[in-house]
Coordinates of C-alpha atoms in Angstrom, one line a residue:
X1209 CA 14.0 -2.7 21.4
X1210 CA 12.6 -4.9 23.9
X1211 CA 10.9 -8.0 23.1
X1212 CA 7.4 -7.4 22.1
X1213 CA 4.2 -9.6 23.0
X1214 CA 2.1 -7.7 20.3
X1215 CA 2.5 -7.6 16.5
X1216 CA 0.6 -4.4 15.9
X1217 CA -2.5 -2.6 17.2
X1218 CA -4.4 0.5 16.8
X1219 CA -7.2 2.7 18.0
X1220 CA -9.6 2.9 15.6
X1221 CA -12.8 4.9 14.4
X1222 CA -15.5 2.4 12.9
X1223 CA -17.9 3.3 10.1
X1224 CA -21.3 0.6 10.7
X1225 CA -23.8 -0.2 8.2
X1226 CA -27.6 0.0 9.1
X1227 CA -26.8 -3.5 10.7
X1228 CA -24.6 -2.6 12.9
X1229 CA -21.7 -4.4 11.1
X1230 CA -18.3 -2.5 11.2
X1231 CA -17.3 -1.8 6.8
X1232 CA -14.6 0.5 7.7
X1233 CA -12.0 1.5 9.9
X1234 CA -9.6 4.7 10.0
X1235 CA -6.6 3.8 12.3
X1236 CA -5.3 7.4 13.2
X1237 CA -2.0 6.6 14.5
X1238 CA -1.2 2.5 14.4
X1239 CA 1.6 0.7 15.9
X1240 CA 4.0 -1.9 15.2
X1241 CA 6.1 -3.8 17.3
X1242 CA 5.2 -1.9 20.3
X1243 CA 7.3 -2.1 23.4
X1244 CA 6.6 -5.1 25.6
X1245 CA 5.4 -2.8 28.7
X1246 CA 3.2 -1.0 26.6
X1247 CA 2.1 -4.4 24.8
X1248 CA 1.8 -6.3 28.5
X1249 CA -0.9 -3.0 29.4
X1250 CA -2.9 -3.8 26.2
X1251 CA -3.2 -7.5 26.5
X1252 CA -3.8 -7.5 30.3
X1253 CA -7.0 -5.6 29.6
X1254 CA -8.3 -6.9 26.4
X1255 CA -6.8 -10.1 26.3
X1256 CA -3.5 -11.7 24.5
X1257 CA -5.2 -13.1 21.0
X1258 CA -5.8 -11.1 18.0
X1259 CA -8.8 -9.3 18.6
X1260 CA -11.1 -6.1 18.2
X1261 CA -12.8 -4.6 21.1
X1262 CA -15.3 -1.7 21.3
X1263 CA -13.6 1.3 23.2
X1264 CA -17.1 1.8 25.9
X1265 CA -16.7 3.9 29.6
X1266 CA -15.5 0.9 31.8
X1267 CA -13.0 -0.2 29.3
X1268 CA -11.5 3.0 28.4
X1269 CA -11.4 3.5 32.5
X1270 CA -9.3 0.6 32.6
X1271 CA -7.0 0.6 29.6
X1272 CA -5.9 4.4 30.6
X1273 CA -5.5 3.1 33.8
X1274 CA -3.1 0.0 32.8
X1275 CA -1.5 2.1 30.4
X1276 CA -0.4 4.7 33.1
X1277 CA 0.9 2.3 35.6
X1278 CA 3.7 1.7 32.6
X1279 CA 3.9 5.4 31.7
X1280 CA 2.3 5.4 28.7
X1281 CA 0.9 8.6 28.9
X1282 CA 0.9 9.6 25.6
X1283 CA -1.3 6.9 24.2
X1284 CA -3.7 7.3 27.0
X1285 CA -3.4 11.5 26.0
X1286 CA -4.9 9.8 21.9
X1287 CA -7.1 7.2 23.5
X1288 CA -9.0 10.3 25.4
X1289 CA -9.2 12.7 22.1
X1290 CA -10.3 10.1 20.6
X1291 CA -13.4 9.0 23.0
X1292 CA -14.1 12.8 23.5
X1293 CA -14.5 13.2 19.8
X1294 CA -16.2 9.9 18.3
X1295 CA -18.2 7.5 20.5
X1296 CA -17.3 4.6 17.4
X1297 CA -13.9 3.5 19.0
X1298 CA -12.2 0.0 18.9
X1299 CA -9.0 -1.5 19.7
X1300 CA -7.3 -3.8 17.4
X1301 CA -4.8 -6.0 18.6
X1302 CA -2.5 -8.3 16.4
X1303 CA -0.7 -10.6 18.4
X1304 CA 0.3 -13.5 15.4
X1305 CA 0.6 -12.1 11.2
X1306 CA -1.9 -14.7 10.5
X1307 CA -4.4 -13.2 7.5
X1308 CA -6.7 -11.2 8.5
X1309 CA -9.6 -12.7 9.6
X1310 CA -11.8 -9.5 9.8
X1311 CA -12.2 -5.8 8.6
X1312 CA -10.6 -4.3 11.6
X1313 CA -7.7 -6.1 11.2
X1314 CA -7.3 -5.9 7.2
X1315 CA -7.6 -2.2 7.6
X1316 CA -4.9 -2.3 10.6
X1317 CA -2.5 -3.7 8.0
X1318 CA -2.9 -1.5 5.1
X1319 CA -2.8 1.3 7.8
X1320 CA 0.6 -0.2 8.7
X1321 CA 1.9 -0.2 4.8
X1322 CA 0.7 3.2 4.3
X1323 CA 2.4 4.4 7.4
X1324 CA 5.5 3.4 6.3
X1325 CA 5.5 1.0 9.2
X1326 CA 6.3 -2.1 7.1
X1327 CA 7.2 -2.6 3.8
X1328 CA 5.4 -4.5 1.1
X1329 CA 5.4 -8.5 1.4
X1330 CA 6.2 -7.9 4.8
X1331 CA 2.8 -8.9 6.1
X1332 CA 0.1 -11.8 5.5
X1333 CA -2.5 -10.3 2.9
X1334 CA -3.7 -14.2 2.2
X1335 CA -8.0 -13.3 1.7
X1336 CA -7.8 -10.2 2.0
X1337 CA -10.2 -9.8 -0.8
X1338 CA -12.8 -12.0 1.2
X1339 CA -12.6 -10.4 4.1
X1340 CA -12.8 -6.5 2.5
X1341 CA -16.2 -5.4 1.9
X1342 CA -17.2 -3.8 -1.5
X1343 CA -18.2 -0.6 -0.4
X1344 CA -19.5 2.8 -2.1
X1345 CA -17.0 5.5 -1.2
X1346 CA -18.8 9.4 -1.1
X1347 CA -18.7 12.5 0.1
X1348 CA -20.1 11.3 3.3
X1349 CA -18.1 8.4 3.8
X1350 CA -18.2 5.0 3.3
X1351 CA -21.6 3.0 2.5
X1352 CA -22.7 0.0 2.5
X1353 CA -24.4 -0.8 -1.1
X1354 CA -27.6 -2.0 1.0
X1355 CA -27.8 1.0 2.5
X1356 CA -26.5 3.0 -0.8
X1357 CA -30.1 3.9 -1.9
X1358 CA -31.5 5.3 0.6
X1359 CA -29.1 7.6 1.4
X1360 CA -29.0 8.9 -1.8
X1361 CA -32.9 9.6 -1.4
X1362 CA -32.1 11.4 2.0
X1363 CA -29.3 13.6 0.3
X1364 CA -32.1 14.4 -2.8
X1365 CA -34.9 14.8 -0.5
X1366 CA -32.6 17.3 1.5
X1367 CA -31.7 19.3 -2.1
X1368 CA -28.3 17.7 -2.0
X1369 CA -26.2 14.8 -4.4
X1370 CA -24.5 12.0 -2.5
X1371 CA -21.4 12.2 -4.8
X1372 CA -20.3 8.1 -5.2
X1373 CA -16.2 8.6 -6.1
X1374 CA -16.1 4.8 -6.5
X1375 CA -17.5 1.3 -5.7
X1376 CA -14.7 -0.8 -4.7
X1377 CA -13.0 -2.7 -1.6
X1378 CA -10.0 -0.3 -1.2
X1379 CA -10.3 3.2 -0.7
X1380 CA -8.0 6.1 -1.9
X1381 CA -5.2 6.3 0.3
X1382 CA -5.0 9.9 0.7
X1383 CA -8.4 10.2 3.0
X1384 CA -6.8 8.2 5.3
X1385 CA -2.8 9.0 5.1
X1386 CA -0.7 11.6 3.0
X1387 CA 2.9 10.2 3.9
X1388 CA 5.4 12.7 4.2
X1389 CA 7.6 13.9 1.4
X1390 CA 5.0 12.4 -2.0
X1391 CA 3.6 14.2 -4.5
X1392 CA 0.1 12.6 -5.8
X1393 CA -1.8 14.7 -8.9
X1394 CA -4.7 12.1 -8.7
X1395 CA -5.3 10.3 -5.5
X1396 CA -7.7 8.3 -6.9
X1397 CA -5.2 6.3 -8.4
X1398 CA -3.4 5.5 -4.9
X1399 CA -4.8 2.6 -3.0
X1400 CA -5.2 2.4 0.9
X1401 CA -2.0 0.0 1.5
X1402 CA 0.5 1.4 -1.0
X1403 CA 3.9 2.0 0.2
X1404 CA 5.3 5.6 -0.8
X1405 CA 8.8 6.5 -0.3
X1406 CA 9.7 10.3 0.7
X1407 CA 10.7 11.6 -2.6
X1408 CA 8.3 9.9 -4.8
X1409 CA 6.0 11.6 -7.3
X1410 CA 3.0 10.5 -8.9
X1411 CA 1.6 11.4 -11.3
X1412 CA -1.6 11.7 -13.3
X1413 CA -1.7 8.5 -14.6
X1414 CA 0.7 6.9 -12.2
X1415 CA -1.1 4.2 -10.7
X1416 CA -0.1 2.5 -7.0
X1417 CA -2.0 -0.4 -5.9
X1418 CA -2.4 -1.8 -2.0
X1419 CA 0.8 -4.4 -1.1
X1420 CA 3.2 -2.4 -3.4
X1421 CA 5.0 1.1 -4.2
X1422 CA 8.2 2.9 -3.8
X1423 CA 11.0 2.8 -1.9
X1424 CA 12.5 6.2 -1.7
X1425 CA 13.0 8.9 -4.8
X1426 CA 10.7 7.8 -7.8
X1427 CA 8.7 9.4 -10.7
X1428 CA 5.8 7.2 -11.6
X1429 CA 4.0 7.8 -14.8
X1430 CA 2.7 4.3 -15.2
X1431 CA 1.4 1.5 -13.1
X1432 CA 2.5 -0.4 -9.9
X1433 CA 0.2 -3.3 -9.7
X1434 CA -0.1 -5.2 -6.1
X1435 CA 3.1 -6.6 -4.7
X1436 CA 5.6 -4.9 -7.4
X1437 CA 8.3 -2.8 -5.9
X1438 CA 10.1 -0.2 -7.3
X1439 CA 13.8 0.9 -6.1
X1440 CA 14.9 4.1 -5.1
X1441 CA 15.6 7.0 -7.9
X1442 CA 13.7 4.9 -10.6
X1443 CA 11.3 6.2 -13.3
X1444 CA 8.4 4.0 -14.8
X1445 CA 7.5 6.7 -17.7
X1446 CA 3.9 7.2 -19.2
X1447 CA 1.5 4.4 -20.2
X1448 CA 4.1 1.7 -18.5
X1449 CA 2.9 -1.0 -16.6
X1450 CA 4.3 -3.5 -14.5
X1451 CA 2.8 -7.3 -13.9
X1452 CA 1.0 -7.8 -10.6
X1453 CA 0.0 -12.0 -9.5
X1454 CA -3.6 -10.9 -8.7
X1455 CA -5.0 -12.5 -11.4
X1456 CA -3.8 -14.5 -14.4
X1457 CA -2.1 -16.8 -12.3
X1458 CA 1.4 -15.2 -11.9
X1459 CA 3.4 -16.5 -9.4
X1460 CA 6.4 -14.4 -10.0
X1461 CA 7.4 -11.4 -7.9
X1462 CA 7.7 -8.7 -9.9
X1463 CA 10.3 -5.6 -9.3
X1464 CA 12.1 -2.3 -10.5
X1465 CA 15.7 -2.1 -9.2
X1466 CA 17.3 1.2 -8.3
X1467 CA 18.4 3.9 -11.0
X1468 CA 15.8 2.2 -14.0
X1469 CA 13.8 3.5 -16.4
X1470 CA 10.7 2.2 -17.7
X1471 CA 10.1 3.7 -20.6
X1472 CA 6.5 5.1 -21.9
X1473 CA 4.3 2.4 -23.0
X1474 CA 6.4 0.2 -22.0
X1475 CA 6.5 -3.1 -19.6
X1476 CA 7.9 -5.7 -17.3
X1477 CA 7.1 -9.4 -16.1
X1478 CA 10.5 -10.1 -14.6
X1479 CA 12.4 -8.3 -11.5
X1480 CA 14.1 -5.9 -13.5
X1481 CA 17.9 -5.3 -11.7
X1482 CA 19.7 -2.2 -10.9
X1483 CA 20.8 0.1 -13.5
X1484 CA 17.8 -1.3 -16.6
X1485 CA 16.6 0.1 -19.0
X1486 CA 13.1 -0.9 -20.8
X1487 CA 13.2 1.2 -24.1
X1488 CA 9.6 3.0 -24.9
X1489 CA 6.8 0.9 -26.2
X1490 CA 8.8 -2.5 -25.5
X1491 CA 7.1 -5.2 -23.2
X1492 CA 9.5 -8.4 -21.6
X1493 CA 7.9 -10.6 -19.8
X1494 CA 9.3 -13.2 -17.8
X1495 CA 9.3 -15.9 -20.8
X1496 CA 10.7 -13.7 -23.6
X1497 CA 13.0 -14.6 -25.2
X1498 CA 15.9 -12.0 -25.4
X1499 CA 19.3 -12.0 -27.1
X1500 CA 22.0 -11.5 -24.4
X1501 CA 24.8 -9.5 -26.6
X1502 CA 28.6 -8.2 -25.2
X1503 CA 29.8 -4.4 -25.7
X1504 CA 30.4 -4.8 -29.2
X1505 CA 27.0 -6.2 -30.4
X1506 CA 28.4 -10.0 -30.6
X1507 CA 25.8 -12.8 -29.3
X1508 CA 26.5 -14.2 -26.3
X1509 CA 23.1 -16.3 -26.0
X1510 CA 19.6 -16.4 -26.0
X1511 CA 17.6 -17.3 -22.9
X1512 CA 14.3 -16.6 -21.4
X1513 CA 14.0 -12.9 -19.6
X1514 CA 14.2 -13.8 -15.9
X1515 CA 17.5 -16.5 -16.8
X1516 CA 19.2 -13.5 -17.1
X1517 CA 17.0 -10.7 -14.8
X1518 CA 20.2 -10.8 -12.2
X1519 CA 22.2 -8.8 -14.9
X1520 CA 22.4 -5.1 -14.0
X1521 CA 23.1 -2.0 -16.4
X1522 CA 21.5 -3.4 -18.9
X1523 CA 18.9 -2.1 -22.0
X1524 CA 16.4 -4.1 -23.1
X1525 CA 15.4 -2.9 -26.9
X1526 CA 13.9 -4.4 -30.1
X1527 CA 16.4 -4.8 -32.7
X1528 CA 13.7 -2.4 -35.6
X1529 CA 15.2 -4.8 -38.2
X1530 CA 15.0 -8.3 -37.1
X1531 CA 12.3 -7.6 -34.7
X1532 CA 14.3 -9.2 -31.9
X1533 CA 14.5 -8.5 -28.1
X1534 CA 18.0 -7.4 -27.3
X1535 CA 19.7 -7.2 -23.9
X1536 CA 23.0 -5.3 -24.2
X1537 CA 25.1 -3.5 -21.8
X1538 CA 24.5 -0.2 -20.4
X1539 CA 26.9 2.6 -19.6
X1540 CA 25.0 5.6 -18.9
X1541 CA 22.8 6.2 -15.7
X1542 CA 19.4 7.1 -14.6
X1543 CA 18.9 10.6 -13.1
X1544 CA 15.6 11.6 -11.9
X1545 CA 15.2 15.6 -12.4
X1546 CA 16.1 17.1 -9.1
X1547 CA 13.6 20.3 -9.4
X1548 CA 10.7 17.6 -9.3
X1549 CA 11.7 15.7 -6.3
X1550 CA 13.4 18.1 -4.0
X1551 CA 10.4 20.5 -2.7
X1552 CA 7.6 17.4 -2.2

């Protein structure tokens, strides 16, 4: 691939408040790392700095222009169904992963995670949260809580209920993406910005949060807080959790390796290597103390959780009569069941 000028941009359709303010953006095919032709047509139009400009006549006149002088037919082909269909149209452009400075461009980047454009930790989230709005997602769309009131009075004046989903800066993924190859039972509990591999199921109560997610084959019963990653043909059962650094001030990057199991109810604070198994109901975080033991149940040492989180094939169990966190070795492997995971 050629060198690009760009980091990312997309064509967007904006969602305003009463104010005019943009809350919202749905980004229906974003791009990352496009070509430097394509890049040098964007830039020469809107400028070369990260910025968000409103799609009016003149400008999409000139941007289809500049982007057919390079042959870039096919985005001038969305850039047209687009204006034809929605006359709130912007163009984000990301020249430099600094964090996002405003909505457009937060949304761009969970776009781009949810795409499966980039994977988690790959971009600059840093204030996010300050830049997101806390909006109330409906049947209608997205609202601004000012404006929240009154259209719910318009809807019961007109004989009809403004159904309210949620209050929240993140919306469910799935009304903006449905990646290829996922099964999701309750898309409520996916954020815009998770990461799903093809192959991945989740389930009910599996729970995938913006930053974080899978990264192929997975059955996810439990919950993937923001930034956690979990490795291809892994299982985190019912009621599990895994520890995100949102809050609590955890600075440790949490992970699943391939081929694991975390069992139901159960729990990690510590990158968890290939081959591990967390036995149900048993929570190690990343200061536990755990008793390393060899093949034949002799101590080898005891040591904190993530001293020895490199170690692969591993269980981590409670000893039932001392009460002890064990860490022994682990022969058998993980196999995900094939009739849930091959028709997604």
């Amino acid at each position: 691939m050629s060198e690009s000028v760009l980091h990312s941009f997309g064509f967007g359709i904006v969602t305003r408040n009463s104010a005019g303010e943009i809350i919202e953006v749905y980004y229906p095919q974003p791009v990352m790392n496009p070509e430097s032709s394509l890049s040098a047509a964007l830039t020469s139009v809107c400028g070369p700095e990260n910025n968000t400009v409103e799609i009016n006549d003149v400008l999409h006149e000139e941007l289809a222009e500049a982007l057919l002088r390079t042959s870039e037919s096919s985005t001038v082909e969305f850039l047209n169904k687009l204006a034809e269909s929605s006359p709130a149209i912007i163009l984000c452009l990301i020249a430099t992963d600094y964090p996002p400075q405003s909505i457009s461009e937060a949304y761009l980047k969970l776009h781009l995670l949810s795409h499966r454009l980039c994977k988690p930790h790959s971009l600059n989230l840093d204030g996010l949260f300050g830049v997101l709005r806390n909006l109330a997602w409906t049947n209608e769309g997205a609202i601004d809580l000012n404006d929240l009131p009154a259209r719910q009075l318009s809807a019961r004046l007109a004989g009809n209920v403004l159904e309210v989903s949620s209050v929240d800066k993140f919306p469910k993924m799935t009304n903006y993406i449905v990646p290829r190859g996922v099964r999701i039972a309750h898309t409520a509990r996916v954020r815009l910005g998770a990461y799903l591999g093809e192959g991945t199921t989740i389930m009910h109560e599996g729970f995938v949060n913006f930053n974080a997610g899978t990264e192929g084959t997975a059955m996810i019963e439990g919950r993937i807080s923001a930034g956690v990653v979990v490795g291809d043909n892994s299982d985190l059962g019912g009621g599990s959790s895994t520890m995100g650094t949102l809050s609590g001030g955890g600075k440790e990057i949490i992970s699943v390796g391939k081929n694991c199991l975390v069992g139901a109810n159960a729990g990690i604070g510590f990158p968890l290597a290939d081959g591990c198994i967390v036995e149900a109901g048993l929570y190690v975080t990343a200061g536990t103390k755990v008793n390393l033991l060899d093949g034949v149940g002799t101590l080898i040492k005891t040591a904190k959780a993530k001293e020895i989180c490199q170690l692969t094939d591993r269980l981590y169990r409670r000893n039932s009569l001392s009460g002890t966190v064990e860490c022994v070795p682990l022969h058998a492997t993980i196999s995900l069941n094939d009739d849930l995971h091959s028709h997604n």
